[in-house]
Amino acid sequence: DDEVEVFVNPRGNFGDYYQFIVNPLGTRYDSHGTDASWNADWQAATRQTPQHWVVEVALPIRSFPLDLTVGRDWCVNVGRGDKLARQASSWSAAFGGFHNPGRFGRLLGLDLDLLPYYQQDARTRTVAVRQAYEATVAGLDLTHAPAAVAAPVQERTPTITAALARLEKLLADPKGATPQDWAQVRPVAAQLATDIEALRAASMRLRAWNVWREPGAAEPRFGLATAPAMVKVRRDGQDFGGEVSRELSLSAARNEYESGQIVVVSLSGEDLTGCRASLSLLTGPGGATLGPECLKLSLVGYIATAKPGYQTAYVGDWPDPLLPLQPFTVAAGQVQPLWLRAYVPPGTRPGLYRGAVTVSAGGQDKRMAVQLRVFDFELPRRQHLATPFGCAPGTLSQWYAGSSDYMTHMPPEVWKRWNRFLLDYRITPT
């Protein structure tokens, strides 16, 4: 059909846009970019004469997901399609298709009441950072902690509470706010999120101090925490995705590998050298045990990364290899994760198995309880879902020997060992 198309970019940044189409019968179509599943509440009316047809469109601003990024200057375009004449034209020349937001025109100074949308967005952001802050400080006890552990928390708290008060004051009197006040909400909330994350990392050391402090005993020089196997634990403790605890809990079926991390948290102003860790048997129902052939404790190693050619949140020491367990050092104020891998052999009795990991550092011993729940079913050895991983022999030979000529440089036993490793973790060798 002939058609009139309206394109709207509410943020006014020549980016994300919405499309509305009307034909001479008043039939409507809308989309978010080219996503036709998006629908809006809008109206259109048409009128036809022997010479032309006219369309009038009403687009309620509530149809758009408006927030603090939207102002009174929007980007728009209007296109016209004449199928009989095989012509297409637009108010702002699109050069090769209407779906070209970089070629939209601008509507300046629209008379819109955006205050309700500003309030809603600001409230959502403020509530989120308030909840994150309260969750971070819940249960923190500064009473007995030394200055080195308490100071990072004490130093960050006033800045965060002041910024939160500023946002909450704005929401308490929104009608008195200026455009400049609203413009500051997003950067203030973003900075708050960063500051709260830094506070969470600092509070992890404080929580470790409180959890591992023994009344009447010497001050703890280190504490322990746990983290899931899918979490990357940085040496500086930032973005810590685990929790301070006295127990690591795992669960697995028979014929399955499962892993978790025990994180050594320095509470000392000096490096802890010569640290050691050991793992006991896991004892379960009827005296059944999982021993050294099923359990392995490794040291998480770090690789120094450089800035890549794309955006990344962090550059520096990145946890990656699992190294043989040996004496290690935890630098002052930093953390060191240990990797516990458990294998449950076929035929293992189901139930709860218990043991412990003991860490010795700075003349002190700390014991992390470990429990492994074994489910009463077994995973088959053979897989039926392919998972291509890219471990071709030429690739491995290139990495380890500097040449993809694996027939010459890669011993067959190395290739076999890789395949066994992949199959243990249910990855299909290519």
PDB file of C-alpha atoms in Angstrom, residues 67-245:
ATOM      1  CA  ASP A  67      13.610   8.376  31.466  1.00  0.00           C
ATOM      2  CA  LEU A  68      16.137  10.968  32.575  1.00  0.00           C
ATOM      3  CA  THR A  69      17.982  10.745  29.263  1.00  0.00           C
ATOM      4  CA  VAL A  70      15.036  12.281  27.389  1.00  0.00           C
ATOM      5  CA  GLY A  71      14.799  16.048  26.963  1.00  0.00           C
ATOM      6  CA  ARG A  72      12.742  18.454  24.868  1.00  0.00           C
ATOM      7  CA  ASP A  73      14.797  17.974  21.703  1.00  0.00           C
ATOM      8  CA  TRP A  74      13.899  14.768  19.831  1.00  0.00           C
ATOM      9  CA  CYS A  75      15.107  13.270  16.555  1.00  0.00           C
ATOM     10  CA  VAL A  76      12.389  12.345  14.063  1.00  0.00           C
ATOM     11  CA  ASN A  77      11.757  11.631  10.438  1.00  0.00           C
ATOM     12  CA  VAL A  78       8.635  11.349   8.294  1.00  0.00           C
ATOM     13  CA  GLY A  79       8.609   9.193   5.172  1.00  0.00           C
ATOM     14  CA  ARG A  80       6.128   8.706   2.334  1.00  0.00           C
ATOM     15  CA  GLY A  81       5.745   5.717   0.042  1.00  0.00           C
ATOM     16  CA  ASP A  82       3.844   5.976  -3.274  1.00  0.00           C
ATOM     17  CA  LYS A  83       3.699   2.426  -4.573  1.00  0.00           C
ATOM     18  CA  LEU A  84       1.955   3.313  -7.886  1.00  0.00           C
ATOM     19  CA  ALA A  85       4.588   5.906  -8.762  1.00  0.00           C
ATOM     20  CA  ARG A  86       7.326   3.762  -7.201  1.00  0.00           C
ATOM     21  CA  GLN A  87       8.522   6.746  -5.220  1.00  0.00           C
ATOM     22  CA  ALA A  88       9.755   7.115  -1.647  1.00  0.00           C
ATOM     23  CA  SER A  89      10.632  10.410  -0.029  1.00  0.00           C
ATOM     24  CA  SER A  90      11.308  11.696   3.460  1.00  0.00           C
ATOM     25  CA  TRP A  91      11.370  14.985   5.332  1.00  0.00           C
ATOM     26  CA  SER A  92      15.050  14.484   6.170  1.00  0.00           C
ATOM     27  CA  ALA A  93      16.824  12.719   3.322  1.00  0.00           C
ATOM     28  CA  ALA A  94      17.608   9.163   4.466  1.00  0.00           C
ATOM     29  CA  PHE A  95      19.811   8.185   1.503  1.00  0.00           C
ATOM     30  CA  GLY A  96      18.980   4.527   0.982  1.00  0.00           C
ATOM     31  CA  GLY A  97      16.165   3.574   3.345  1.00  0.00           C
ATOM     32  CA  PHE A  98      14.103   5.155   6.112  1.00  0.00           C
ATOM     33  CA  HIS A  99      15.689   3.026   8.866  1.00  0.00           C
ATOM     34  CA  ASN A 100      18.681   5.324   9.156  1.00  0.00           C
ATOM     35  CA  PRO A 101      18.477   7.207  12.477  1.00  0.00           C
ATOM     36  CA  GLY A 102      21.742   8.982  11.779  1.00  0.00           C
ATOM     37  CA  ARG A 103      19.872  10.903   9.056  1.00  0.00           C
ATOM     38  CA  PHE A 104      16.843  11.895  11.149  1.00  0.00           C
ATOM     39  CA  GLY A 105      15.999  15.553  11.574  1.00  0.00           C
ATOM     40  CA  ARG A 106      15.459  17.343  14.889  1.00  0.00           C
ATOM     41  CA  LEU A 107      12.391  18.749  16.651  1.00  0.00           C
ATOM     42  CA  LEU A 108      13.554  21.357  19.130  1.00  0.00           C
ATOM     43  CA  GLY A 109      11.907  22.651  22.286  1.00  0.00           C
ATOM     44  CA  LEU A 110       8.947  20.282  22.447  1.00  0.00           C
ATOM     45  CA  ASP A 111       6.340  21.297  25.032  1.00  0.00           C
ATOM     46  CA  LEU A 112       6.291  18.056  27.046  1.00  0.00           C
ATOM     47  CA  ASP A 113       5.583  17.349  30.694  1.00  0.00           C
ATOM     48  CA  LEU A 114       8.486  15.037  31.458  1.00  0.00           C
ATOM     49  CA  LEU A 115       8.444  15.462  35.245  1.00  0.00           C
ATOM     50  CA  PRO A 116       6.517  12.213  35.966  1.00  0.00           C
ATOM     51  CA  TYR A 117       9.029  10.233  33.911  1.00  0.00           C
ATOM     52  CA  TYR A 118      11.995  11.938  35.562  1.00  0.00           C
ATOM     53  CA  GLN A 119      10.534  11.182  38.975  1.00  0.00           C
ATOM     54  CA  GLN A 120       9.920   7.546  38.156  1.00  0.00           C
ATOM     55  CA  ASP A 121      13.417   6.998  36.744  1.00  0.00           C
ATOM     56  CA  ALA A 122      15.091   8.890  39.594  1.00  0.00           C
ATOM     57  CA  ARG A 123      13.080   6.960  42.169  1.00  0.00           C
ATOM     58  CA  THR A 124      13.991   3.613  40.589  1.00  0.00           C
ATOM     59  CA  ARG A 125      17.688   4.483  40.563  1.00  0.00           C
ATOM     60  CA  THR A 126      17.631   5.889  44.093  1.00  0.00           C
ATOM     61  CA  VAL A 127      15.811   2.876  45.535  1.00  0.00           C
ATOM     62  CA  ALA A 128      18.297   0.540  43.835  1.00  0.00           C
ATOM     63  CA  VAL A 129      21.365   2.261  45.282  1.00  0.00           C
ATOM     64  CA  ARG A 130      19.707   2.641  48.695  1.00  0.00           C
ATOM     65  CA  GLN A 131      18.973  -1.105  48.809  1.00  0.00           C
ATOM     66  CA  ALA A 132      22.495  -1.938  47.648  1.00  0.00           C
ATOM     67  CA  TYR A 133      23.970   0.312  50.337  1.00  0.00           C
ATOM     68  CA  GLU A 134      21.812  -1.090  53.130  1.00  0.00           C
ATOM     69  CA  ALA A 135      22.608  -4.660  52.077  1.00  0.00           C
ATOM     70  CA  THR A 136      26.319  -3.800  52.094  1.00  0.00           C
ATOM     71  CA  VAL A 137      26.376  -2.288  55.597  1.00  0.00           C
ATOM     72  CA  ALA A 138      23.856  -4.679  57.184  1.00  0.00           C
ATOM     73  CA  GLY A 139      25.415  -6.334  60.204  1.00  0.00           C
ATOM     74  CA  LEU A 140      28.759  -4.539  59.968  1.00  0.00           C
ATOM     75  CA  ASP A 141      30.457  -4.200  63.354  1.00  0.00           C
ATOM     76  CA  LEU A 142      33.306  -1.708  63.696  1.00  0.00           C
ATOM     77  CA  THR A 143      33.618  -2.156  67.464  1.00  0.00           C
ATOM     78  CA  HIS A 144      36.735  -4.324  67.654  1.00  0.00           C
ATOM     79  CA  ALA A 145      38.233  -4.002  64.193  1.00  0.00           C
ATOM     80  CA  PRO A 146      41.691  -2.399  63.873  1.00  0.00           C
ATOM     81  CA  ALA A 147      42.030   0.862  61.989  1.00  0.00           C
ATOM     82  CA  ALA A 148      43.483  -0.784  58.889  1.00  0.00           C
ATOM     83  CA  VAL A 149      40.348  -2.933  58.496  1.00  0.00           C
ATOM     84  CA  ALA A 150      37.752  -0.402  59.663  1.00  0.00           C
ATOM     85  CA  ALA A 151      39.147   2.731  57.975  1.00  0.00           C
ATOM     86  CA  PRO A 152      38.223   1.798  54.356  1.00  0.00           C
ATOM     87  CA  VAL A 153      34.613   1.359  55.476  1.00  0.00           C
ATOM     88  CA  GLN A 154      34.559   4.500  57.609  1.00  0.00           C
ATOM     89  CA  GLU A 155      36.110   6.617  54.855  1.00  0.00           C
ATOM     90  CA  ARG A 156      33.613   5.614  52.171  1.00  0.00           C
ATOM     91  CA  THR A 157      30.416   5.758  54.208  1.00  0.00           C
ATOM     92  CA  PRO A 158      30.008   9.574  54.585  1.00  0.00           C
ATOM     93  CA  THR A 159      30.392  10.190  50.840  1.00  0.00           C
ATOM     94  CA  ILE A 160      27.776   7.556  50.026  1.00  0.00           C
ATOM     95  CA  THR A 161      25.255   8.703  52.617  1.00  0.00           C
ATOM     96  CA  ALA A 162      25.623  12.332  51.506  1.00  0.00           C
ATOM     97  CA  ALA A 163      24.996  11.455  47.847  1.00  0.00           C
ATOM     98  CA  LEU A 164      21.997   9.330  48.782  1.00  0.00           C
ATOM     99  CA  ALA A 165      20.567  12.173  50.858  1.00  0.00           C
ATOM    100  CA  ARG A 166      20.975  14.481  47.872  1.00  0.00           C
ATOM    101  CA  LEU A 167      18.951  12.179  45.611  1.00  0.00           C
ATOM    102  CA  GLU A 168      16.262  11.593  48.210  1.00  0.00           C
ATOM    103  CA  LYS A 169      15.914  15.328  48.829  1.00  0.00           C
ATOM    104  CA  LEU A 170      15.325  15.850  45.110  1.00  0.00           C
ATOM    105  CA  LEU A 171      12.563  13.235  45.124  1.00  0.00           C
ATOM    106  CA  ALA A 172      10.971  14.822  48.193  1.00  0.00           C
ATOM    107  CA  ASP A 173      10.548  18.151  46.332  1.00  0.00           C
ATOM    108  CA  PRO A 174      10.561  17.328  42.600  1.00  0.00           C
ATOM    109  CA  LYS A 175       8.661  20.417  41.465  1.00  0.00           C
ATOM    110  CA  GLY A 176      11.390  22.677  42.804  1.00  0.00           C
ATOM    111  CA  ALA A 177      14.082  20.863  40.832  1.00  0.00           C
ATOM    112  CA  THR A 178      15.834  22.502  37.885  1.00  0.00           C
ATOM    113  CA  PRO A 179      16.822  20.737  34.640  1.00  0.00           C
ATOM    114  CA  GLN A 180      20.390  20.781  35.957  1.00  0.00           C
ATOM    115  CA  ASP A 181      19.245  18.905  39.084  1.00  0.00           C
ATOM    116  CA  TRP A 182      17.637  16.153  37.003  1.00  0.00           C
ATOM    117  CA  ALA A 183      20.678  15.967  34.747  1.00  0.00           C
ATOM    118  CA  GLN A 184      22.811  15.085  37.762  1.00  0.00           C
ATOM    119  CA  VAL A 185      20.704  12.118  38.899  1.00  0.00           C
ATOM    120  CA  ARG A 186      22.154   9.543  36.492  1.00  0.00           C
ATOM    121  CA  PRO A 187      25.857  10.381  37.052  1.00  0.00           C
ATOM    122  CA  VAL A 188      25.333  10.602  40.817  1.00  0.00           C
ATOM    123  CA  ALA A 189      23.538   7.231  40.878  1.00  0.00           C
ATOM    124  CA  ALA A 190      26.232   5.668  38.684  1.00  0.00           C
ATOM    125  CA  GLN A 191      28.990   6.975  40.952  1.00  0.00           C
ATOM    126  CA  LEU A 192      27.066   5.705  43.961  1.00  0.00           C
ATOM    127  CA  ALA A 193      26.936   2.217  42.464  1.00  0.00           C
ATOM    128  CA  THR A 194      30.717   2.320  41.986  1.00  0.00           C
ATOM    129  CA  ASP A 195      31.297   3.637  45.509  1.00  0.00           C
ATOM    130  CA  ILE A 196      29.001   1.006  47.035  1.00  0.00           C
ATOM    131  CA  GLU A 197      30.860  -1.752  45.177  1.00  0.00           C
ATOM    132  CA  ALA A 198      34.134  -0.411  46.582  1.00  0.00           C
ATOM    133  CA  LEU A 199      32.540  -0.308  50.034  1.00  0.00           C
ATOM    134  CA  ARG A 200      31.399  -3.916  49.604  1.00  0.00           C
ATOM    135  CA  ALA A 201      34.963  -4.998  48.840  1.00  0.00           C
ATOM    136  CA  ALA A 202      36.210  -3.090  51.897  1.00  0.00           C
ATOM    137  CA  SER A 203      33.423  -4.505  54.051  1.00  0.00           C
ATOM    138  CA  MET A 204      34.413  -8.037  53.030  1.00  0.00           C
ATOM    139  CA  ARG A 205      37.626  -7.667  55.028  1.00  0.00           C
ATOM    140  CA  LEU A 206      35.684  -6.245  57.964  1.00  0.00           C
ATOM    141  CA  ARG A 207      33.213  -9.141  57.853  1.00  0.00           C
ATOM    142  CA  ALA A 208      36.106 -11.592  57.690  1.00  0.00           C
ATOM    143  CA  TRP A 209      37.587  -9.936  60.766  1.00  0.00           C
ATOM    144  CA  ASN A 210      34.331 -10.290  62.723  1.00  0.00           C
ATOM    145  CA  VAL A 211      33.573 -13.858  61.591  1.00  0.00           C
ATOM    146  CA  TRP A 212      37.090 -15.227  62.244  1.00  0.00           C
ATOM    147  CA  ARG A 213      37.887 -13.275  65.403  1.00  0.00           C
ATOM    148  CA  GLU A 214      37.995 -15.518  68.468  1.00  0.00           C
ATOM    149  CA  PRO A 215      37.312 -13.887  71.866  1.00  0.00           C
ATOM    150  CA  GLY A 216      40.390 -14.083  74.069  1.00  0.00           C
ATOM    151  CA  ALA A 217      42.635 -15.129  71.172  1.00  0.00           C
ATOM    152  CA  ALA A 218      45.139 -13.110  69.169  1.00  0.00           C
ATOM    153  CA  GLU A 219      43.766 -10.821  66.493  1.00  0.00           C
ATOM    154  CA  PRO A 220      43.203 -12.736  63.241  1.00  0.00           C
ATOM    155  CA  ARG A 221      45.868 -12.114  60.618  1.00  0.00           C
ATOM    156  CA  PHE A 222      43.629 -13.577  57.940  1.00  0.00           C
ATOM    157  CA  GLY A 223      40.089 -14.851  57.423  1.00  0.00           C
ATOM    158  CA  LEU A 224      38.386 -17.160  54.969  1.00  0.00           C
ATOM    159  CA  ALA A 225      35.525 -16.683  52.527  1.00  0.00           C
ATOM    160  CA  THR A 226      33.859 -18.796  49.849  1.00  0.00           C
ATOM    161  CA  ALA A 227      33.038 -18.150  46.201  1.00  0.00           C
ATOM    162  CA  PRO A 228      31.268 -20.199  43.499  1.00  0.00           C
ATOM    163  CA  ALA A 229      33.319 -21.779  40.738  1.00  0.00           C
ATOM    164  CA  MET A 230      31.846 -19.350  38.187  1.00  0.00           C
ATOM    165  CA  VAL A 231      33.177 -16.262  40.000  1.00  0.00           C
ATOM    166  CA  LYS A 232      36.514 -14.667  39.107  1.00  0.00           C
ATOM    167  CA  VAL A 233      38.129 -13.528  42.374  1.00  0.00           C
ATOM    168  CA  ARG A 234      40.494 -10.606  41.866  1.00  0.00           C
ATOM    169  CA  ARG A 235      43.526 -10.200  44.084  1.00  0.00           C
ATOM    170  CA  ASP A 236      42.370  -6.779  45.298  1.00  0.00           C
ATOM    171  CA  GLY A 237      38.997  -8.199  46.375  1.00  0.00           C
ATOM    172  CA  GLN A 238      37.044  -5.808  44.141  1.00  0.00           C
ATOM    173  CA  ASP A 239      33.814  -7.145  42.574  1.00  0.00           C
ATOM    174  CA  PHE A 240      33.936  -9.978  45.097  1.00  0.00           C
ATOM    175  CA  GLY A 241      31.100 -12.348  44.235  1.00  0.00           C
ATOM    176  CA  GLY A 242      31.374 -14.651  47.234  1.00  0.00           C
ATOM    177  CA  GLU A 243      30.610 -14.402  50.920  1.00  0.00           C
ATOM    178  CA  VAL A 244      32.437 -14.567  54.220  1.00  0.00           C
ATOM    179  CA  SER A 245      31.553 -17.902  55.746  1.00  0.00           C
TER     180      SER A 245
END
